[in-house]
């Protein structure tokens, strides 16, 4: 255990005060003033976590719906997203989509009950755009104008000089039988352009071939081998996941056309927005939600009118490049030379992206506003600009399952922040195969880094309705069983033993959200991404691998964001996040080539003239426009870039290793600095004259390699107010205290020592004395010490140490003071425990055992397959203050001392300061541990869960009481 440093547990914690502050959250009208003690300890409803609330369509009881709203409110959640999802139900005949499907009167009655009860309890309710995902409605068929479309191709070879007479080649990939012929072309094959999977074509040879009555008569030229290529437009026939949800069945809408989006709007207006729902949305409505855009086609994603839109937007005919954008089973079919193929595909997908963001997200957002809702969505899954979409959406959302790199979040955060929006959400905790075995520790470690990347809303995946036709104990769960075995995590709720401790978890999330929504965000550098994809795992050169480990922060922006009215330079900083520099590198999604639209180059030139430092990686003197160049576009781009490179605030470097030197030469340095590379992740927000820093020791991975280890080093933080003093805010307890040991650097920054265990997070605020209800302390503070900890005790400074001896502390007024810590007893390891377990299985039982050493329940015969809540009781004799180190615990825990429940325990580092609660002599310590359900399910439902390994549940330790002493030094 590392106790040295300012993040050691505070000795001023008292159980009574904490319990008073961590009760039910206040109503919006009663919310505490910002930066008060209650403001942080009891966050308002709007910042509390949400759940994805899975219903088995309308097989729900409105009375149970109301009970579940109450359960969520009592557990400290701020809202729920209603979703019709039932992947676990394999026998679809029990679903009755006509009577109990999505959008039926039974569905609407349940939604009305949820909204009404949520309004009474102060919760917000989000509504998914359709049943399951992607967006679909039952009012269309695959052949409807509004339905999802694809462009399939067929081809036939024709030798030189040979005449082909016959039918138009049918689609090479099976699909819907109804189809419309768009075009037939001929093209000469060019082996030099072929790849392992693509047939090379000569672009100059491509020509249209006439068709008469479904028949082609065409003679190939005398040179080379030729192909006739037919293009067929047809409906994809895609349906939402795990249907049927409706009768008639729903089909996925065209996400690239106005007609597709209008079909969604029309169905809602006519079938879902009953008078009661419309009225209740005003009380409890939150957002309309759309899941990730998982359009599944067998051929090229398409929309009617794309040919005309492409010509209007790109300035040349789509037909000229159509062969090389074709897809069959998601793979490209034909290719021109590598450069032209790359540029052509870029033009096609940029056009699709523009149509998607305009016709789908923008139209849906505007309609959602008209009915009093925001639009929240996961803007990825297609080859579209998710960064731009994040600026369009009211609430962009990512996911912990698919986002394996924090830069995936930073893409969405860049769009959100440059557009001036507040919330970045996350679908959190979907682990494949993790049903009923996922621990909160796993989730907390996964999510810790995401908050440092800009996340500030957590939507747990998820909370299942209590029951469904055919569901076995412990009730309906949307994603388990999955293909006959343990499915995706997790069905949180009262069925889970750890729900007994849920207010500790929800309070932790809420306090982080609260801080991460204060004021405005700050990031050191904007990284210009030429193609705005996310959920790719691709980071930024140098910054991701080398910059972040030394304190740098960055976000991604794409070209369209630079046209926002907020994307302006002021005092040498760009936009609301006040980026200190703009970093530009080649397009990682198109062979890393240096490409840039001329409009973006003009914008960069204006930024440089306004004083914004710009660093370009690569040889930009030979850059090209990203699409097919026309009318001297490349030459115009290079002239603009030559002007840009001549500006004094611009540097071009050849290698990533030169990036930090270029930034230093331009006078750019990060807000957070530390000398030795570290796994510390940070995010800064500024509210007026108060700085908030979120600090986390972690990565966004379930099992990172190499693993995260404890950190203990100095960190320098920039501050806004020259007289600001630092505070430590604990997201577990809700407490704030003045930091007593820090140094002020010449430039006004503060240097602190940070000690964090893997996954652990804390918040530092820097502002005027007296914030957060903390009394203003004396002027002098500690700068250095050889004690484990220095803390304020009112006007006084107190040092703490775990061993006897004289401790020397240097104060900010220059004095060196000493204090002696007297003899301390050795650490105490309890010799025996009384364990009482309440099993939460289908039969349930209560068992008590006496342990002379701590072992997992799996090694106790009568508890080997138990899942539930265990209470460990021991009596220890102590002579003074001590820390309680719990060691390893699975999963959540709470602590009582002499009958008094203490502050919530940091579940990632379960060390509790018992100083104020121990009395000399005998003390009774109780540790309550709650487990997942997996061990019980592996024996109660072996057909599904029998393959799970028996997990080591309980308090595993080692448990120690580690004495410490204190002495006043001022």
PDB file of N, CA and C in Angstrom, residues 880-919:
ATOM      1  N   UNK A 880      -4.658   2.664  18.864  1.00  0.00           N
ATOM      2  CA  UNK A 880      -4.694   3.986  18.241  1.00  0.00           C
ATOM      3  C   UNK A 880      -5.234   3.904  16.832  1.00  0.00           C
ATOM      4  N   UNK A 881      -4.950   4.937  16.050  1.00  0.00           N
ATOM      5  CA  UNK A 881      -5.475   5.029  14.691  1.00  0.00           C
ATOM      6  C   UNK A 881      -4.807   3.998  13.786  1.00  0.00           C
ATOM      7  N   UNK A 882      -5.545   3.595  12.738  1.00  0.00           N
ATOM      8  CA  UNK A 882      -5.001   2.601  11.809  1.00  0.00           C
ATOM      9  C   UNK A 882      -5.777   2.637  10.500  1.00  0.00           C
ATOM     10  N   UNK A 883      -5.112   2.172   9.456  1.00  0.00           N
ATOM     11  CA  UNK A 883      -5.781   1.887   8.189  1.00  0.00           C
ATOM     12  C   UNK A 883      -6.256   0.438   8.194  1.00  0.00           C
ATOM     13  N   UNK A 884      -7.375   0.200   7.566  1.00  0.00           N
ATOM     14  CA  UNK A 884      -7.846  -1.148   7.324  1.00  0.00           C
ATOM     15  C   UNK A 884      -7.602  -1.472   5.860  1.00  0.00           C
ATOM     16  N   UNK A 885      -6.687  -2.408   5.616  1.00  0.00           N
ATOM     17  CA  UNK A 885      -6.405  -2.880   4.267  1.00  0.00           C
ATOM     18  C   UNK A 885      -7.169  -4.175   4.042  1.00  0.00           C
ATOM     19  N   UNK A 886      -8.060  -4.173   3.040  1.00  0.00           N
ATOM     20  CA  UNK A 886      -8.902  -5.347   2.823  1.00  0.00           C
ATOM     21  C   UNK A 886      -8.290  -6.340   1.844  1.00  0.00           C
ATOM     22  N   UNK A 887      -7.299  -5.915   1.076  1.00  0.00           N
ATOM     23  CA  UNK A 887      -6.724  -6.831   0.102  1.00  0.00           C
ATOM     24  C   UNK A 887      -7.682  -7.111  -1.041  1.00  0.00           C
ATOM     25  N   UNK A 888      -7.762  -8.357  -1.460  1.00  0.00           N
ATOM     26  CA  UNK A 888      -8.604  -8.733  -2.600  1.00  0.00           C
ATOM     27  C   UNK A 888     -10.027  -9.029  -2.132  1.00  0.00           C
ATOM     28  N   UNK A 889     -10.999  -8.448  -2.828  1.00  0.00           N
ATOM     29  CA  UNK A 889     -12.415  -8.627  -2.501  1.00  0.00           C
ATOM     30  C   UNK A 889     -13.178  -8.862  -3.793  1.00  0.00           C
ATOM     31  N   UNK A 890     -14.075  -9.864  -3.805  1.00  0.00           N
ATOM     32  CA  UNK A 890     -14.939 -10.085  -4.971  1.00  0.00           C
ATOM     33  C   UNK A 890     -16.384 -10.196  -4.493  1.00  0.00           C
ATOM     34  N   UNK A 891     -17.286  -9.187  -4.772  1.00  0.00           N
ATOM     35  CA  UNK A 891     -16.952  -8.071  -5.654  1.00  0.00           C
ATOM     36  C   UNK A 891     -16.971  -6.769  -4.857  1.00  0.00           C
ATOM     37  N   UNK A 892     -18.137  -6.291  -4.484  1.00  0.00           N
ATOM     38  CA  UNK A 892     -18.241  -5.005  -3.793  1.00  0.00           C
ATOM     39  C   UNK A 892     -18.240  -5.216  -2.290  1.00  0.00           C
ATOM     40  N   UNK A 893     -17.937  -4.155  -1.554  1.00  0.00           N
ATOM     41  CA  UNK A 893     -17.877  -4.297  -0.101  1.00  0.00           C
ATOM     42  C   UNK A 893     -18.272  -3.008   0.589  1.00  0.00           C
ATOM     43  N   UNK A 894     -18.711  -3.171   1.827  1.00  0.00           N
ATOM     44  CA  UNK A 894     -18.936  -2.063   2.755  1.00  0.00           C
ATOM     45  C   UNK A 894     -18.332  -2.454   4.096  1.00  0.00           C
ATOM     46  N   UNK A 895     -18.029  -1.427   4.916  1.00  0.00           N
ATOM     47  CA  UNK A 895     -17.356  -1.667   6.195  1.00  0.00           C
ATOM     48  C   UNK A 895     -18.135  -0.998   7.314  1.00  0.00           C
ATOM     49  N   UNK A 896     -18.260  -1.719   8.427  1.00  0.00           N
ATOM     50  CA  UNK A 896     -18.796  -1.166   9.674  1.00  0.00           C
ATOM     51  C   UNK A 896     -17.756  -1.357  10.775  1.00  0.00           C
ATOM     52  N   UNK A 897     -17.672  -0.366  11.649  1.00  0.00           N
ATOM     53  CA  UNK A 897     -16.805  -0.448  12.815  1.00  0.00           C
ATOM     54  C   UNK A 897     -17.640  -0.125  14.035  1.00  0.00           C
ATOM     55  N   UNK A 898     -17.690  -1.066  14.948  1.00  0.00           N
ATOM     56  CA  UNK A 898     -18.469  -0.904  16.177  1.00  0.00           C
ATOM     57  C   UNK A 898     -19.913  -0.498  15.869  1.00  0.00           C
ATOM     58  N   UNK A 899     -20.471  -1.116  14.836  1.00  0.00           N
ATOM     59  CA  UNK A 899     -21.870  -0.903  14.480  1.00  0.00           C
ATOM     60  C   UNK A 899     -22.136   0.266  13.576  1.00  0.00           C
ATOM     61  N   UNK A 900     -21.144   1.069  13.274  1.00  0.00           N
ATOM     62  CA  UNK A 900     -21.350   2.270  12.442  1.00  0.00           C
ATOM     63  C   UNK A 900     -20.853   2.007  11.021  1.00  0.00           C
ATOM     64  N   UNK A 901     -21.726   2.247  10.034  1.00  0.00           N
ATOM     65  CA  UNK A 901     -21.308   2.091   8.644  1.00  0.00           C
ATOM     66  C   UNK A 901     -20.442   3.258   8.231  1.00  0.00           C
ATOM     67  N   UNK A 902     -19.329   2.953   7.589  1.00  0.00           N
ATOM     68  CA  UNK A 902     -18.367   3.979   7.203  1.00  0.00           C
ATOM     69  C   UNK A 902     -18.650   4.481   5.796  1.00  0.00           C
ATOM     70  N   UNK A 903     -17.825   5.426   5.375  1.00  0.00           N
ATOM     71  CA  UNK A 903     -17.906   5.968   4.019  1.00  0.00           C
ATOM     72  C   UNK A 903     -17.864   4.843   2.985  1.00  0.00           C
ATOM     73  N   UNK A 904     -18.417   5.076   1.793  1.00  0.00           N
ATOM     74  CA  UNK A 904     -18.238   4.093   0.721  1.00  0.00           C
ATOM     75  C   UNK A 904     -16.763   3.791   0.494  1.00  0.00           C
ATOM     76  N   UNK A 905     -16.477   2.538   0.257  1.00  0.00           N
ATOM     77  CA  UNK A 905     -15.102   2.072   0.053  1.00  0.00           C
ATOM     78  C   UNK A 905     -14.722   2.257  -1.411  1.00  0.00           C
ATOM     79  N   UNK A 906     -13.502   2.698  -1.648  1.00  0.00           N
ATOM     80  CA  UNK A 906     -12.964   2.721  -3.004  1.00  0.00           C
ATOM     81  C   UNK A 906     -12.832   1.271  -3.462  1.00  0.00           C
ATOM     82  N   UNK A 907     -13.719   0.831  -4.357  1.00  0.00           N
ATOM     83  CA  UNK A 907     -13.769  -0.578  -4.710  1.00  0.00           C
ATOM     84  C   UNK A 907     -12.528  -1.043  -5.469  1.00  0.00           C
ATOM     85  N   UNK A 908     -11.774  -0.114  -6.032  1.00  0.00           N
ATOM     86  CA  UNK A 908     -10.559  -0.477  -6.753  1.00  0.00           C
ATOM     87  C   UNK A 908      -9.321  -0.463  -5.859  1.00  0.00           C
ATOM     88  N   UNK A 909      -9.437   0.137  -4.695  1.00  0.00           N
ATOM     89  CA  UNK A 909      -8.321   0.183  -3.743  1.00  0.00           C
ATOM     90  C   UNK A 909      -8.924   0.197  -2.346  1.00  0.00           C
ATOM     91  N   UNK A 910      -9.393  -0.972  -1.869  1.00  0.00           N
ATOM     92  CA  UNK A 910     -10.164  -1.015  -0.622  1.00  0.00           C
ATOM     93  C   UNK A 910      -9.303  -0.884   0.630  1.00  0.00           C
ATOM     94  N   UNK A 911      -8.906   0.359   0.882  1.00  0.00           N
ATOM     95  CA  UNK A 911      -8.159   0.712   2.088  1.00  0.00           C
ATOM     96  C   UNK A 911      -8.945   1.809   2.790  1.00  0.00           C
ATOM     97  N   UNK A 912      -9.270   1.595   4.055  1.00  0.00           N
ATOM     98  CA  UNK A 912     -10.169   2.499   4.779  1.00  0.00           C
ATOM     99  C   UNK A 912      -9.428   3.070   5.980  1.00  0.00           C
ATOM    100  N   UNK A 913      -9.533   4.378   6.151  1.00  0.00           N
ATOM    101  CA  UNK A 913      -8.949   5.040   7.321  1.00  0.00           C
ATOM    102  C   UNK A 913      -9.921   4.887   8.489  1.00  0.00           C
ATOM    103  N   UNK A 914      -9.523   4.082   9.467  1.00  0.00           N
ATOM    104  CA  UNK A 914     -10.384   3.847  10.631  1.00  0.00           C
ATOM    105  C   UNK A 914     -10.078   4.784  11.793  1.00  0.00           C
ATOM    106  N   UNK A 915      -9.166   5.745  11.573  1.00  0.00           N
ATOM    107  CA  UNK A 915      -8.712   6.593  12.676  1.00  0.00           C
ATOM    108  C   UNK A 915      -9.814   7.170  13.536  1.00  0.00           C
ATOM    109  N   UNK A 916     -10.806   7.839  12.961  1.00  0.00           N
ATOM    110  CA  UNK A 916     -11.839   8.471  13.800  1.00  0.00           C
ATOM    111  C   UNK A 916     -12.803   7.482  14.436  1.00  0.00           C
ATOM    112  N   UNK A 917     -12.753   6.200  14.073  1.00  0.00           N
ATOM    113  CA  UNK A 917     -13.805   5.274  14.461  1.00  0.00           C
ATOM    114  C   UNK A 917     -13.352   4.207  15.451  1.00  0.00           C
ATOM    115  N   UNK A 918     -12.042   4.055  15.611  1.00  0.00           N
ATOM    116  CA  UNK A 918     -11.537   3.048  16.532  1.00  0.00           C
ATOM    117  C   UNK A 918     -11.488   3.578  17.952  1.00  0.00           C
ATOM    118  N   UNK A 919     -11.701   2.696  18.887  1.00  0.00           N
ATOM    119  CA  UNK A 919     -11.511   3.046  20.295  1.00  0.00           C
ATOM    120  C   UNK A 919     -10.414   2.148  20.868  1.00  0.00           C
TER     121      UNK A 919
END
